[in-house]
mmCIF file of C-alpha atoms in Angstrom:
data_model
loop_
_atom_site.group_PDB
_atom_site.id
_atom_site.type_symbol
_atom_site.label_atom_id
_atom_site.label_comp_id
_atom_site.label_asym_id
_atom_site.label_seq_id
_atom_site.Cartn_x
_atom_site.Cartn_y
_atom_site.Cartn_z
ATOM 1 C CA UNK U 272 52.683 68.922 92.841
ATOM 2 C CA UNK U 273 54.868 66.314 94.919
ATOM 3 C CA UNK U 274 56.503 65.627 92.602
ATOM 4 C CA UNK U 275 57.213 69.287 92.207
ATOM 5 C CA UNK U 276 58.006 69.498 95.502
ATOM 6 C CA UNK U 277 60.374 67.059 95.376
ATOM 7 C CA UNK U 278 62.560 67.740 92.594
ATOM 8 C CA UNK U 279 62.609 71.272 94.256
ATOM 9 C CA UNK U 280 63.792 69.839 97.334
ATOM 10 C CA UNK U 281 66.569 67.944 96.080
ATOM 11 C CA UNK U 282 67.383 70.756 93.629
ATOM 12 C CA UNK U 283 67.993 72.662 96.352
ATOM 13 C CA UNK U 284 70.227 70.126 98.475
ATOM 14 C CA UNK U 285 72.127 69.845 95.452
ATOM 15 C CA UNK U 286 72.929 73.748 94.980
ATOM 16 C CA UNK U 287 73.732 73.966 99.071
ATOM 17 C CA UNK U 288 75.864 71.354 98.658
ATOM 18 C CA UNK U 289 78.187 72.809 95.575
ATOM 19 C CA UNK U 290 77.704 75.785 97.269
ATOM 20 C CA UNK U 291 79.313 75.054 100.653
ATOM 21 C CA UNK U 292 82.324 73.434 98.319
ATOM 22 C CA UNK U 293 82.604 76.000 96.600
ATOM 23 C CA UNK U 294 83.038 78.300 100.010
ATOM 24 C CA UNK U 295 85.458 75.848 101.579
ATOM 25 C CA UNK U 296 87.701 75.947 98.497
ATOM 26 C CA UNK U 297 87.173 79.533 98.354
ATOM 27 C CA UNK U 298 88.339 79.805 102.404
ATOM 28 C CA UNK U 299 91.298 77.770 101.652
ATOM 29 C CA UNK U 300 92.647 79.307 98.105
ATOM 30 C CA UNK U 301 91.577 83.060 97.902
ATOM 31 C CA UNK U 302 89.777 83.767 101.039
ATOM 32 C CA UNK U 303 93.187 82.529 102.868
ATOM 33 C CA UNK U 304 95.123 84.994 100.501
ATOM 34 C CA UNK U 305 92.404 87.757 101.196
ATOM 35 C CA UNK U 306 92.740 87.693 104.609
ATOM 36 C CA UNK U 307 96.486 87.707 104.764
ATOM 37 C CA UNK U 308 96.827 90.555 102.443
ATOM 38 C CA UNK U 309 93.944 92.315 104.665
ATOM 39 C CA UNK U 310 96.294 91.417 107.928
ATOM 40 C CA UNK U 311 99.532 92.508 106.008
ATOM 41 C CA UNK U 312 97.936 95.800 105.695
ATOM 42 C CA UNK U 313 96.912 96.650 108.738
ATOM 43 C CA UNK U 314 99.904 95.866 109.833
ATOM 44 C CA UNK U 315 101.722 98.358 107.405
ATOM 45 C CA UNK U 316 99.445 100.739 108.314
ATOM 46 C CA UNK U 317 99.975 100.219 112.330
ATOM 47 C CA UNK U 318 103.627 100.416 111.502
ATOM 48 C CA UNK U 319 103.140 103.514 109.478
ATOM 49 C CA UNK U 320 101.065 105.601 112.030
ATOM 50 C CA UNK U 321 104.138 104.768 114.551
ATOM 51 C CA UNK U 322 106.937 105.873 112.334
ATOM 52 C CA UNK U 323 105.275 108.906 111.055
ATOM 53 C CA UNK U 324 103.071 110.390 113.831
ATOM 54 C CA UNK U 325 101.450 113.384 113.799
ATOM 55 C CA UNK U 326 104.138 116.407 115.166
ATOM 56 C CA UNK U 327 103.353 119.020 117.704
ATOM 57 C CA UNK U 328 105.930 120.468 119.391
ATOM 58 C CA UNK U 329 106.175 123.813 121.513
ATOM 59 C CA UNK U 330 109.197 125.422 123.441
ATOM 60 C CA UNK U 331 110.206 128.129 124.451
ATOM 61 C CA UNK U 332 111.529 129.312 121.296
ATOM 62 C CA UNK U 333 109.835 127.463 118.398
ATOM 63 C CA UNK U 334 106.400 125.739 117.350
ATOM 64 C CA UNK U 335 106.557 122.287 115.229
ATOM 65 C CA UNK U 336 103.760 120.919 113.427
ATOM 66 C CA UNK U 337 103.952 118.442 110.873
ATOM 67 C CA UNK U 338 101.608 115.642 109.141
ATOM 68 C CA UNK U 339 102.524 112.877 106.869
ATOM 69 C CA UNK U 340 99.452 111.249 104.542
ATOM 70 C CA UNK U 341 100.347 107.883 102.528
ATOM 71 C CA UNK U 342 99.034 107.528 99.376
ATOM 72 C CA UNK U 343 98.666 103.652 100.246
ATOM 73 C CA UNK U 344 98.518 102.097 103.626
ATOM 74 C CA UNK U 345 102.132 102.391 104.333
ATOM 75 C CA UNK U 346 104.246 105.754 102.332
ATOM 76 C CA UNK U 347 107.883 106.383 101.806
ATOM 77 C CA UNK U 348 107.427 109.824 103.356
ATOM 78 C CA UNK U 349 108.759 111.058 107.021
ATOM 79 C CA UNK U 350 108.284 114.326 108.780
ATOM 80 C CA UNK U 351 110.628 114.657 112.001
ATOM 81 C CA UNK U 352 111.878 116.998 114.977
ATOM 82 C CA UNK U 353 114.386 116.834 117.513
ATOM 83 C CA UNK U 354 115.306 118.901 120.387
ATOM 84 C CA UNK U 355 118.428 117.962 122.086
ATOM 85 C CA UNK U 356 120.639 120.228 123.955
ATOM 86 C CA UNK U 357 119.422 123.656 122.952
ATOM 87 C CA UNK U 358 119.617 122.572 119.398
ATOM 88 C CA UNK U 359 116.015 121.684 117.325
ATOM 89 C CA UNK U 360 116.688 119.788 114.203
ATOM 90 C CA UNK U 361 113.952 119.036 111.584
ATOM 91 C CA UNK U 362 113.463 117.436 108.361
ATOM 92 C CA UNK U 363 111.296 116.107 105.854
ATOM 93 C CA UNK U 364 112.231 113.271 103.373
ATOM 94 C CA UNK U 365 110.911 111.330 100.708
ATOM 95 C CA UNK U 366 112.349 107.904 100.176
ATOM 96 C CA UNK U 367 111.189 106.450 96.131
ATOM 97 C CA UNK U 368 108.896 104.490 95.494
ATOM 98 C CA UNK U 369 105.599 103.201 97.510
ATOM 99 C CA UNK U 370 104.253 100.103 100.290
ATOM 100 C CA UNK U 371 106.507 98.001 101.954
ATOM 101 C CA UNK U 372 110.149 98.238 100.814
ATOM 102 C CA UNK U 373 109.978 102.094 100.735
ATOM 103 C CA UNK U 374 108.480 101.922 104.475
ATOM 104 C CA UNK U 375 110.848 99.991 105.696
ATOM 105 C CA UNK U 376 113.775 102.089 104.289
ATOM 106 C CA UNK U 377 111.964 105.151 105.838
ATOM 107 C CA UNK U 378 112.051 103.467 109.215
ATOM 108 C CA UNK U 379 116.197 102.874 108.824
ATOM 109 C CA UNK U 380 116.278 106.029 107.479
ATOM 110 C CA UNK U 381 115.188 107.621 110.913
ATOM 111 C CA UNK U 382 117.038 105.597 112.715
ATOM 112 C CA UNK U 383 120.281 106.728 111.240
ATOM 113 C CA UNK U 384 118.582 110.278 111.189
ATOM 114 C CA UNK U 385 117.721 110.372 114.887
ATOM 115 C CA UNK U 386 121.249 108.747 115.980
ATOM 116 C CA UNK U 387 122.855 111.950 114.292
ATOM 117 C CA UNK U 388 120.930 114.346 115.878
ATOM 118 C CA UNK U 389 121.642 112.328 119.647
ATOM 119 C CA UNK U 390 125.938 112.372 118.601
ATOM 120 C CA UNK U 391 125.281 116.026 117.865
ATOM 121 C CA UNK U 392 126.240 116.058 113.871
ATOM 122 C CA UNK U 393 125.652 118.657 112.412
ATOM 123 C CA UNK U 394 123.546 118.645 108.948
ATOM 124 C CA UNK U 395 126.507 117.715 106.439
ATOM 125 C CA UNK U 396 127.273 114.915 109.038
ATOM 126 C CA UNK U 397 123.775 113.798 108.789
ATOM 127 C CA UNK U 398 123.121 113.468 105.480
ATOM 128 C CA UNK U 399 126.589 111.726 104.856
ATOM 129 C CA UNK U 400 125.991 108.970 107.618
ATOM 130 C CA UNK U 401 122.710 108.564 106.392
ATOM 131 C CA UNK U 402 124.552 107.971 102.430
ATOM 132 C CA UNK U 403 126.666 105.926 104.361
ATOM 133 C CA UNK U 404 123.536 103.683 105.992
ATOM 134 C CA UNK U 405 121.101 102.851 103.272
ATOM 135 C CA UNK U 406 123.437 101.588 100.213
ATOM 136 C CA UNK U 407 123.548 98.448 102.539
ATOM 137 C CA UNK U 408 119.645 98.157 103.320
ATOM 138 C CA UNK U 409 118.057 98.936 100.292
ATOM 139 C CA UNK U 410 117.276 97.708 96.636
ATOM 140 C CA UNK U 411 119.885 99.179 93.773
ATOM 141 C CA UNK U 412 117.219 101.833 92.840
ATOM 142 C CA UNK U 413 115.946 103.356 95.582
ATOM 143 C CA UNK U 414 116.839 106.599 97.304
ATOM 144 C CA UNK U 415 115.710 109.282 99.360
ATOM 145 C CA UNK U 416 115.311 112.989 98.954
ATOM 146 C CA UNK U 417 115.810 115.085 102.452
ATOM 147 C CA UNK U 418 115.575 118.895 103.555
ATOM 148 C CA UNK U 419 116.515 119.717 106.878
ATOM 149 C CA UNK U 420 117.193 122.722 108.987
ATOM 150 C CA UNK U 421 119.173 122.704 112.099
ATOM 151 C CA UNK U 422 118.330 125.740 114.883
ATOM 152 C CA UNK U 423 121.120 126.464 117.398
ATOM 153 C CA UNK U 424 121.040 129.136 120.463
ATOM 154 C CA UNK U 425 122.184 131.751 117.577
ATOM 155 C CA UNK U 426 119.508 134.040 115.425
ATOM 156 C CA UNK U 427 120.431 131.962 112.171
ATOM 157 C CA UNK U 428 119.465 128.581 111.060
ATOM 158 C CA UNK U 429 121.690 125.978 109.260
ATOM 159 C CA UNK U 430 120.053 124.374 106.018
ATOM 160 C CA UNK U 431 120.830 121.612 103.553
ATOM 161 C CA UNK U 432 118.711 119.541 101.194
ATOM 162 C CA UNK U 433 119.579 116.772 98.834
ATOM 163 C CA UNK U 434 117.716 115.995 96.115
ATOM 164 C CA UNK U 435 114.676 117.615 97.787
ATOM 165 C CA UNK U 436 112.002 120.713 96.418
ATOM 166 C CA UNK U 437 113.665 124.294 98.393
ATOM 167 C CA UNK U 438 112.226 124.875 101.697
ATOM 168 C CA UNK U 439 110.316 128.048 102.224
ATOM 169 C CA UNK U 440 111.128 130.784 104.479
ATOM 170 C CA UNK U 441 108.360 133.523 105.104
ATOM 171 C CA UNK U 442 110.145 136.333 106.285
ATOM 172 C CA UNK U 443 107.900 137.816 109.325
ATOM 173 C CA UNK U 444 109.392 141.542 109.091
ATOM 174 C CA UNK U 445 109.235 141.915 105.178
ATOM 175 C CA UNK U 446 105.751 140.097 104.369
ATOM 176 C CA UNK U 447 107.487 138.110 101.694
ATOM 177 C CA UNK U 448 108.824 134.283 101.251
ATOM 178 C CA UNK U 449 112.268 133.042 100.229
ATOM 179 C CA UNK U 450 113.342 129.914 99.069
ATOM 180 C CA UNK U 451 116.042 128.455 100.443
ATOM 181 C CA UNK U 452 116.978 125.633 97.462
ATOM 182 C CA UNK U 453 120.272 123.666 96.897
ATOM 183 C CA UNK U 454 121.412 121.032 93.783
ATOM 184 C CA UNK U 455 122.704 118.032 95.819
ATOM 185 C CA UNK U 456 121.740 114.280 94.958
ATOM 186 C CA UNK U 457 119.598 112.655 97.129
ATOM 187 C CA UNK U 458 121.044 110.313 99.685
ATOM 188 C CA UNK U 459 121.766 106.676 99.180
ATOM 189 C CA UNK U 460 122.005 107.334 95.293
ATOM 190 C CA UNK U 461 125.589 107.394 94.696
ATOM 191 C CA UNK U 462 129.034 106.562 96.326
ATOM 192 C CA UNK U 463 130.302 109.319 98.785
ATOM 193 C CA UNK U 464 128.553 112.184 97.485
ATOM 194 C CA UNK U 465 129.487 115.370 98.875
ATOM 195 C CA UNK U 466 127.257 117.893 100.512
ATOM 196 C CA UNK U 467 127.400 121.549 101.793
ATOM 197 C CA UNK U 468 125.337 123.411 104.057
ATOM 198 C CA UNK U 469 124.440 127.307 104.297
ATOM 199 C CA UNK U 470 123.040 129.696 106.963
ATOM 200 C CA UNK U 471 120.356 132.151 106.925
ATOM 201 C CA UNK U 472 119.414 134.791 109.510
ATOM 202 C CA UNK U 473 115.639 135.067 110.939
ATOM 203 C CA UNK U 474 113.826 136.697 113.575
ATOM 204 C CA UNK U 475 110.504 136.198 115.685
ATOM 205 C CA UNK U 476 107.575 135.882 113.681
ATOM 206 C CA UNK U 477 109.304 133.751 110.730
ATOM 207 C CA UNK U 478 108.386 130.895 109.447
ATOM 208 C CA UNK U 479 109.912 127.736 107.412
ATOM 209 C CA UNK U 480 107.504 124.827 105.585
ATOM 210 C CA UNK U 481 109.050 121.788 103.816
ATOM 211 C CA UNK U 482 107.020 119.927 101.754
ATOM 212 C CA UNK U 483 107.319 116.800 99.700
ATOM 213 C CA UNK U 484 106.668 116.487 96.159
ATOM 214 C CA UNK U 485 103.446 114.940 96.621
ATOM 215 C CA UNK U 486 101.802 118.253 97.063
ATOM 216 C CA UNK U 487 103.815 120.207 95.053
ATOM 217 C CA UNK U 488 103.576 118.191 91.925
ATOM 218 C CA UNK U 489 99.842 117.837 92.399
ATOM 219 C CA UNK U 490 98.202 118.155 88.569
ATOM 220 C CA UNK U 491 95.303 119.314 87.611
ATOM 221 C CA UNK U 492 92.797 118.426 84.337
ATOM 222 C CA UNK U 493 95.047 120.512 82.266
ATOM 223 C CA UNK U 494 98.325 118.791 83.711
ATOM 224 C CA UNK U 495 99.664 122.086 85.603
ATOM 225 C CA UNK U 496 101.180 121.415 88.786
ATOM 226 C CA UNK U 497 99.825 122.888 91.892
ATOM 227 C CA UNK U 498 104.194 124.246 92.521
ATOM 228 C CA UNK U 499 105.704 126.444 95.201
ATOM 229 C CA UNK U 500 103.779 129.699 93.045
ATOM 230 C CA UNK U 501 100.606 129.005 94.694
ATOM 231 C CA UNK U 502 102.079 127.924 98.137
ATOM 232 C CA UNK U 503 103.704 131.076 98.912
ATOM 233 C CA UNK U 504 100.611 133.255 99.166
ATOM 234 C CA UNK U 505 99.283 130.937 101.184
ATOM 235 C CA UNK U 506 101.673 131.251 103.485
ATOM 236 C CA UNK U 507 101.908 135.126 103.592
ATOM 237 C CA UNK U 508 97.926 135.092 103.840
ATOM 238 C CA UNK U 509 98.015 132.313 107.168
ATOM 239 C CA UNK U 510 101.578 133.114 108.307
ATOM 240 C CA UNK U 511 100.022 134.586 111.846
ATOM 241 C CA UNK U 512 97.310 131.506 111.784
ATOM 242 C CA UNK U 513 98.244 128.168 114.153
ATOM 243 C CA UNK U 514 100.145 125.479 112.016
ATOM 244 C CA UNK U 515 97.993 123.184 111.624
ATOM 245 C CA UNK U 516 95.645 125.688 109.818
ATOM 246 C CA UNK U 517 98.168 126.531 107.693
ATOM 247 C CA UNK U 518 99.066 123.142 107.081
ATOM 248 C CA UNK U 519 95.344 122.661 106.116
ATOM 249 C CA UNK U 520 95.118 125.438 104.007
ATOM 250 C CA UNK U 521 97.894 124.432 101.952
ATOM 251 C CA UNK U 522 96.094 120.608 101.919
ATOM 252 C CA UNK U 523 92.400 121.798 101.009
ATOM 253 C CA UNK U 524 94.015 124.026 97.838
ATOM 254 C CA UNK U 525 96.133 121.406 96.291
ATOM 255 C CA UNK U 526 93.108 118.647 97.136
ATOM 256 C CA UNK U 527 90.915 121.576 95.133
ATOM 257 C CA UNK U 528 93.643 121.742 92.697
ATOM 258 C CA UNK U 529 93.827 118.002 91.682
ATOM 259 C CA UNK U 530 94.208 114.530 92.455
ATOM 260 C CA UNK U 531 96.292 113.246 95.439
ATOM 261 C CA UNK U 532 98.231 110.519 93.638
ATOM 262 C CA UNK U 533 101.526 110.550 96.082
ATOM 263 C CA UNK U 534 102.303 110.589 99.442
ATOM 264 C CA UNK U 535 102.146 114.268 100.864
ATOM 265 C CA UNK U 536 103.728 115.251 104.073
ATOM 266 C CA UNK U 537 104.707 118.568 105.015
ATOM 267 C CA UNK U 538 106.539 120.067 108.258
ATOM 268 C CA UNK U 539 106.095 123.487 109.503
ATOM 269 C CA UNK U 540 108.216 125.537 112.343
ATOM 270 C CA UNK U 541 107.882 129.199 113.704
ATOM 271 C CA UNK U 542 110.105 131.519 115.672
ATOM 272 C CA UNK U 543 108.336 132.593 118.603
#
């Protein structure tokens, strides 16, 4: 029985021994790498929530809600509004690809975005400076898609998208929803693209949701896409409802629909 005892003993001095080598070497090879990646992270995702915060905005003409939900810790997705001098501008866009590089060229992309809207361009003006920004920050591939609308003191709305799904106009007096589309390549894609802009009359009650493709291309089992079809009756069912149960309802039927494999993001304004 000592003898049992002892072999025990020094079995086990052995095994604590490799162990604690083992942990150290661990600490300093993977566990070092671990934690790093862990920081890196959390700070993507710090950066993220300051980029892309939740909107709410109220005036004395218009109500702004929008929400932006990365499909990692840090998306390519952004979800903005600006009022400056009687004029609200707001846009959604969707740069490619996911993490890092595509957060970083969302962050320069509302930079260039939100220095438009302060020099008063109008939407053509934005989108070309911001095809005039990115080719210079960005990796050959990469791009962004971007639908905006542009409110004045008037009782019709500017538009212009590039690259990006139509924007959708529920139309308060007729119960129904338009979409408001446009072929135009995304920005930072090619050299000196040229893009238009059109107008479209609303009244009190209205109301406009961009989306990115991350909800609308939502598949289910049978590889059907949740698409603007099943979006629109939402909106004619919650168009009186606050936004952000709208925005919610739209959220809980594509999550019911299928999988959230992209970032989704989605920006919604009424006319008071």
């Amino acid at each position: 029985m000592r003898r049992a005892l002892l072999f025990n003993a020094i079995g086990i001095w052995i095994g604590v021994g490799i162990g604690t080598r083992i942990l150290i070497s661990f600490l300093s090879t993977e566990g070092a790498a671990s934690v790093r990646m862990q920081t890196e992270l959390a700070l993507a995702h710090n950066i993220q929530s300051t980029l892309v915060p939740q909107i709410s905005l109220n005036s004395a003409r218009f109500e702004v809600f929008g929400a932006s939900l990365p499909s990692a810790e840090m998306g390519g997705d952004l979800v903005d509004a600006i009022e400056r001098n009687g004029r609200l501008v707001a846009y959604v866009a969707d740069v490619s690809g996911h993490g890092l590089p595509a957060g970083q060229l969302m962050g320069m992309l509302k930079t260039a975005m939100r220095l438009g809207v302060d020099l008063g361009h109008d939407p053509i003006a934005l989108l070309r400076n911001a095809d005039r920004v990115l080719p210079g920050l960005k990796q050959l591939e990469m791009y962004a898609t971007l639908a905006l609308l542009c409110f004045d003191d008037s009782m019709e709305v500017e538009y212009s998208l590039a690259g990006h799904p139509p924007i959708l106009h529920y139309r308060n007096g007729r119960h129904d929803v338009v979409l408001l589309a446009m072929h135009q390549f995304p920005v930072g894609l090619l050299l000196n693209p040229e893009y238009t802009s059109a107008r479209t009359p609303f009244s009190a009650g209205d109301l406009f949701c961009m989306l990115t493709d991350g909800i609308i291309e939502v598949a289910n089992e049978q590889d059907e896409q949740f698409g603007l079809d099943r979006i629109q009756p939402l909106l004619r069912r919650h168009a009186a409802e606050p936004l952000p149960k709208i925005w919610e309802a739209i959220r809980s039927t594509a999550r019911a629909h299928g999988t959230h494999r992209d970032d989704q993001s989605g920006l919604l304004v009424r006319v008071r």
